[in-house]
mmCIF file of C-alpha atoms in Angstrom:
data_model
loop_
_atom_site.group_PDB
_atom_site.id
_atom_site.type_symbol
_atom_site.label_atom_id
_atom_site.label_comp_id
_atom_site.label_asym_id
_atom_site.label_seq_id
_atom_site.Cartn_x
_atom_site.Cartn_y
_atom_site.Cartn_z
ATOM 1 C CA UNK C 1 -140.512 26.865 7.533
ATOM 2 C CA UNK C 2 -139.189 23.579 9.050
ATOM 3 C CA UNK C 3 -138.716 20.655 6.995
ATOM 4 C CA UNK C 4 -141.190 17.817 9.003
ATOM 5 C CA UNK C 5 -141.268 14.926 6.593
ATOM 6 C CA UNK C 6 -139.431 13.117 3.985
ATOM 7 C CA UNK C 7 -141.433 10.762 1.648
ATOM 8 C CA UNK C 8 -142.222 7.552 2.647
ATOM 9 C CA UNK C 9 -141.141 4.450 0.686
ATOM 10 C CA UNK C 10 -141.184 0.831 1.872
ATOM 11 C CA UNK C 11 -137.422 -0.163 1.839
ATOM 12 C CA UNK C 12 -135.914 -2.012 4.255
ATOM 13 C CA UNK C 13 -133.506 0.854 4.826
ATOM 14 C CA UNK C 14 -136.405 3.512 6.020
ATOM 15 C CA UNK C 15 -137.556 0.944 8.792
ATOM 16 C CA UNK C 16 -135.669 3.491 11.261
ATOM 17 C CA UNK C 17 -136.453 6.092 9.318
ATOM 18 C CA UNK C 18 -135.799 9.981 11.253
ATOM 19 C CA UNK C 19 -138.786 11.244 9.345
ATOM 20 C CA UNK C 20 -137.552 14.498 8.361
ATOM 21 C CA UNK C 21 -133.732 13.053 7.001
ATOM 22 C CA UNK C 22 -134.222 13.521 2.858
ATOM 23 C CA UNK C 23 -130.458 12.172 2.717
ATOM 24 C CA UNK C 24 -131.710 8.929 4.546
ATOM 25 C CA UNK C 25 -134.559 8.511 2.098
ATOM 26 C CA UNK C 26 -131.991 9.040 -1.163
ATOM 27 C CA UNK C 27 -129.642 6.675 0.048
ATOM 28 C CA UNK C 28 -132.284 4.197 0.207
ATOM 29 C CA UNK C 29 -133.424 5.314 -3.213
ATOM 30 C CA UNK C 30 -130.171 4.915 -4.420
ATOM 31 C CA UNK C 31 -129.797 1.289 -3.109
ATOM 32 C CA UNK C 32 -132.566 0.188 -4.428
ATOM 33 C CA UNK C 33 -131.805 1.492 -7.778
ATOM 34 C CA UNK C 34 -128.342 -0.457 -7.944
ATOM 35 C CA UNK C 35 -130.223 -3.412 -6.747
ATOM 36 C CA UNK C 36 -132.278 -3.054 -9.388
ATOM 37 C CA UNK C 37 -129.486 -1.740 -12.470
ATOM 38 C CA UNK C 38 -130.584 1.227 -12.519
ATOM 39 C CA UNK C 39 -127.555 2.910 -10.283
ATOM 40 C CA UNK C 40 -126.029 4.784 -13.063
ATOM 41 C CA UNK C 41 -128.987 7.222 -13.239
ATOM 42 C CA UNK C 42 -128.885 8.231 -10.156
ATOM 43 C CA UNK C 43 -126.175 10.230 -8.113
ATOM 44 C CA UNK C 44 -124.652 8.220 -5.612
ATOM 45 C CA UNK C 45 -125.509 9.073 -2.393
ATOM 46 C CA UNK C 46 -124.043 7.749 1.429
ATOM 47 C CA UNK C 47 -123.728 7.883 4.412
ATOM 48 C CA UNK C 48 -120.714 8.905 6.249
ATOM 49 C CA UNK C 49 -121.538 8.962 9.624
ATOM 50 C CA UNK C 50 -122.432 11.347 12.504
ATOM 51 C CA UNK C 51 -121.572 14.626 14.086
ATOM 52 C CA UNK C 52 -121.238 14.574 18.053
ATOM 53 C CA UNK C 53 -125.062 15.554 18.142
ATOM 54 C CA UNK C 54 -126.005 12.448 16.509
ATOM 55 C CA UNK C 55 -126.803 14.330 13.316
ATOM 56 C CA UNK C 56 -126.143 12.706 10.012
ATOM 57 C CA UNK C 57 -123.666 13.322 7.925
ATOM 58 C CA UNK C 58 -123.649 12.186 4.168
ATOM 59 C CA UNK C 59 -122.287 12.552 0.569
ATOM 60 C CA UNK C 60 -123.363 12.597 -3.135
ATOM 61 C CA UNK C 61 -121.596 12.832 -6.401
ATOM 62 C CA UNK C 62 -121.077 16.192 -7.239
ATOM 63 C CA UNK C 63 -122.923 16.919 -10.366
ATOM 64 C CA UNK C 64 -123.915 19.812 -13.056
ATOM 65 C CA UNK C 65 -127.517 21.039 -12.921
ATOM 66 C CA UNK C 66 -129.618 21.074 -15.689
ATOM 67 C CA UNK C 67 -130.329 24.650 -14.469
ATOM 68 C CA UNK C 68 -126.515 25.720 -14.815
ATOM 69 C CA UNK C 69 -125.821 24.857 -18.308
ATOM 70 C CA UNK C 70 -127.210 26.901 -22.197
ATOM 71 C CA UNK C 71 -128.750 24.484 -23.872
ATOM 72 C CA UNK C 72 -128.961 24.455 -27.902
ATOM 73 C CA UNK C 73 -132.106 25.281 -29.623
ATOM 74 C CA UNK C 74 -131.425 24.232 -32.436
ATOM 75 C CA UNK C 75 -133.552 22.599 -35.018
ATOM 76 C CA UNK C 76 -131.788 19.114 -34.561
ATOM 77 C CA UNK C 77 -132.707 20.260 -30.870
ATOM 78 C CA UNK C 78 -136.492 20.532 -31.495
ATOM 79 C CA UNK C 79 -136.435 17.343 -33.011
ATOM 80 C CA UNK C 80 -135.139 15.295 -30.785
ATOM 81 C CA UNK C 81 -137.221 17.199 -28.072
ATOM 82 C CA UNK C 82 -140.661 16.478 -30.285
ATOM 83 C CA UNK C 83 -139.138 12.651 -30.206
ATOM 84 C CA UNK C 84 -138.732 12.656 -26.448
ATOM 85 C CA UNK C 85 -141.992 13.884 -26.185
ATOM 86 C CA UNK C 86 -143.612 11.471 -28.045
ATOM 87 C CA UNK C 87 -141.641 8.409 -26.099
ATOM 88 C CA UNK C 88 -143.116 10.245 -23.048
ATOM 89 C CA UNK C 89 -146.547 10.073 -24.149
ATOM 90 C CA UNK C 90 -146.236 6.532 -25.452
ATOM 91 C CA UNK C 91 -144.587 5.390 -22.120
ATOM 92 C CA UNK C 92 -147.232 6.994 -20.045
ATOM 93 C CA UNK C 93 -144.339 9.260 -18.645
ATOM 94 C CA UNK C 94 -144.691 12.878 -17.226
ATOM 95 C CA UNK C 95 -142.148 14.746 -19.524
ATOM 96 C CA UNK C 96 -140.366 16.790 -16.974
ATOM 97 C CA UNK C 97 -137.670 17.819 -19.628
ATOM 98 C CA UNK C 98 -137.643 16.843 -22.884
ATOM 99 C CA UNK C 99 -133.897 18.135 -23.568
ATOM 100 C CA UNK C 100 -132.496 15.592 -20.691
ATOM 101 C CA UNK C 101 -135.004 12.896 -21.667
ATOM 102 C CA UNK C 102 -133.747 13.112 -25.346
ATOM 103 C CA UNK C 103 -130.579 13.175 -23.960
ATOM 104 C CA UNK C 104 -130.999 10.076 -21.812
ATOM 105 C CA UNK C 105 -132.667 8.372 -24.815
ATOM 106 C CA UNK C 106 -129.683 8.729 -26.769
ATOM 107 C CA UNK C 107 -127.231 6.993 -23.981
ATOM 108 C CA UNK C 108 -129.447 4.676 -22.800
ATOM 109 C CA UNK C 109 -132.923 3.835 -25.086
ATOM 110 C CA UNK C 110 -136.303 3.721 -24.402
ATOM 111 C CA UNK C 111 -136.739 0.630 -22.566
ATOM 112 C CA UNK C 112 -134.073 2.089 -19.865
ATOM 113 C CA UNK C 113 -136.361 5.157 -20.197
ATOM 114 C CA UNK C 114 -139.584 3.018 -19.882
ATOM 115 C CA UNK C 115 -137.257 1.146 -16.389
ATOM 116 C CA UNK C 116 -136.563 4.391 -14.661
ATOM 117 C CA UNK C 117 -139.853 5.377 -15.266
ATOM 118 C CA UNK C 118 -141.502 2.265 -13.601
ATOM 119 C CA UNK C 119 -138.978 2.959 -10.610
ATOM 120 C CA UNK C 120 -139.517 6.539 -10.685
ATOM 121 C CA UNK C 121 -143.644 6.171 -10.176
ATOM 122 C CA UNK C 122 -142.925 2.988 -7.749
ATOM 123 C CA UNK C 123 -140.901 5.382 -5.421
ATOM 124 C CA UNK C 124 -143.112 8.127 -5.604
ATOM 125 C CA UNK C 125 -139.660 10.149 -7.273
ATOM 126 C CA UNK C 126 -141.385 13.441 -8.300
ATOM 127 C CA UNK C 127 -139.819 16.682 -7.784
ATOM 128 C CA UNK C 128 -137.700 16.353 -11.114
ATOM 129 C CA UNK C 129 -137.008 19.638 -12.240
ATOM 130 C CA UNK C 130 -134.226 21.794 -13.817
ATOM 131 C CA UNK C 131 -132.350 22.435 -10.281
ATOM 132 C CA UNK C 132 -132.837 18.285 -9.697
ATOM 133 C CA UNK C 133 -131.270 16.857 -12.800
ATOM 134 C CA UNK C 134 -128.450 17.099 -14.153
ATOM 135 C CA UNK C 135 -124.907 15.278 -15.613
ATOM 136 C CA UNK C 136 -122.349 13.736 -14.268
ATOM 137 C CA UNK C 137 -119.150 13.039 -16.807
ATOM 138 C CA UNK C 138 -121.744 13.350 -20.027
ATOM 139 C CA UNK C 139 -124.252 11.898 -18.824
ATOM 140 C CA UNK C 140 -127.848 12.418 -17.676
ATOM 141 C CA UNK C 141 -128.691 11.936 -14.103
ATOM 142 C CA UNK C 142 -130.201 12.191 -11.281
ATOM 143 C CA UNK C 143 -129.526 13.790 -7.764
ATOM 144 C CA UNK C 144 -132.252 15.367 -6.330
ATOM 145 C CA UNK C 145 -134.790 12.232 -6.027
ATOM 146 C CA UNK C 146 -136.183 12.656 -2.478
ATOM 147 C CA UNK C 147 -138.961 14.888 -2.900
ATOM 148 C CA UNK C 148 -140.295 17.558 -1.132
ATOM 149 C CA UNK C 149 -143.178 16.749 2.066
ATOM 150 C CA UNK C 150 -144.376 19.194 3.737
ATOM 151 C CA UNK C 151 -146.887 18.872 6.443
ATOM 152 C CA UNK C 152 -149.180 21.586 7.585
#
């Protein structure tokens, strides 16, 4: 299955946009977040230049996947899963993991919550699952934010 696509998003960066370069797309995504203070929750991502084909090379922060680490289940857990939750709903957010939202709650707040959020929907940022987020040094982030196209 070939990969035909990235998402689209209208940043100045994707005005020479490959199409099918994801890496292109996140460093553009990434950009714009720092633009906008909102770097931090995302991995940074670059470019480093090209092989002797003319393919792209690039870099990102390396980064632990939610998918790689135990979490606790604990009742203080639940809690401030149940919490995260509810700051979802009231936020009008899609609660893609309340453990990492709870946890991003607690370093940052809601109204950095209610911020990436806004970004989040504006750049059509999706595909946030367990293999996608992650920390970096403590913290929640972010490092798989292009998406996933796939034209038939």
């Amino acid at each position: 299955m070939e990969l035909e696509g990235a998402n689209y998003v209208d940043l100045p960066e994707m005005k020479d946009s490959l199409g099918w370069d994801y890496c292109q797309l996140e460093c553009a995504i990434y950009n714009e977040a720092v633009k906008r203070g909102l770097g931090s929750y995302f991995a940074e991502e670059g470019f480093l230049g090209e092989l002797s084909c003319g393919h792209p090379v690039y870099y990102q922060q390396r980064c632990i996947p939610f998918s790689e680490i135990t979490p606790d289940y604990s009742e203080k857990t639940e809690k401030r899963r149940t919490s995260a939750r509810a700051t979802c709903k009231q936020i009008e957010m899609y609660c893609f993991n309340s453990l990492w939202i709870a946890d991003f709650l607690e370093q940052y707040g809601a109204d950095e919550l209610a911020r990436l959020n806004a970004f989040l929907k504006e750049m059509d940022i999706g595909d946030l699952r367990d293999c996608n987020i992650g920390y970096l040094d403590g913290a929640p982030i972010l490092f798989d934010y292009s998406g996933f196209r796939q034209w038939d």
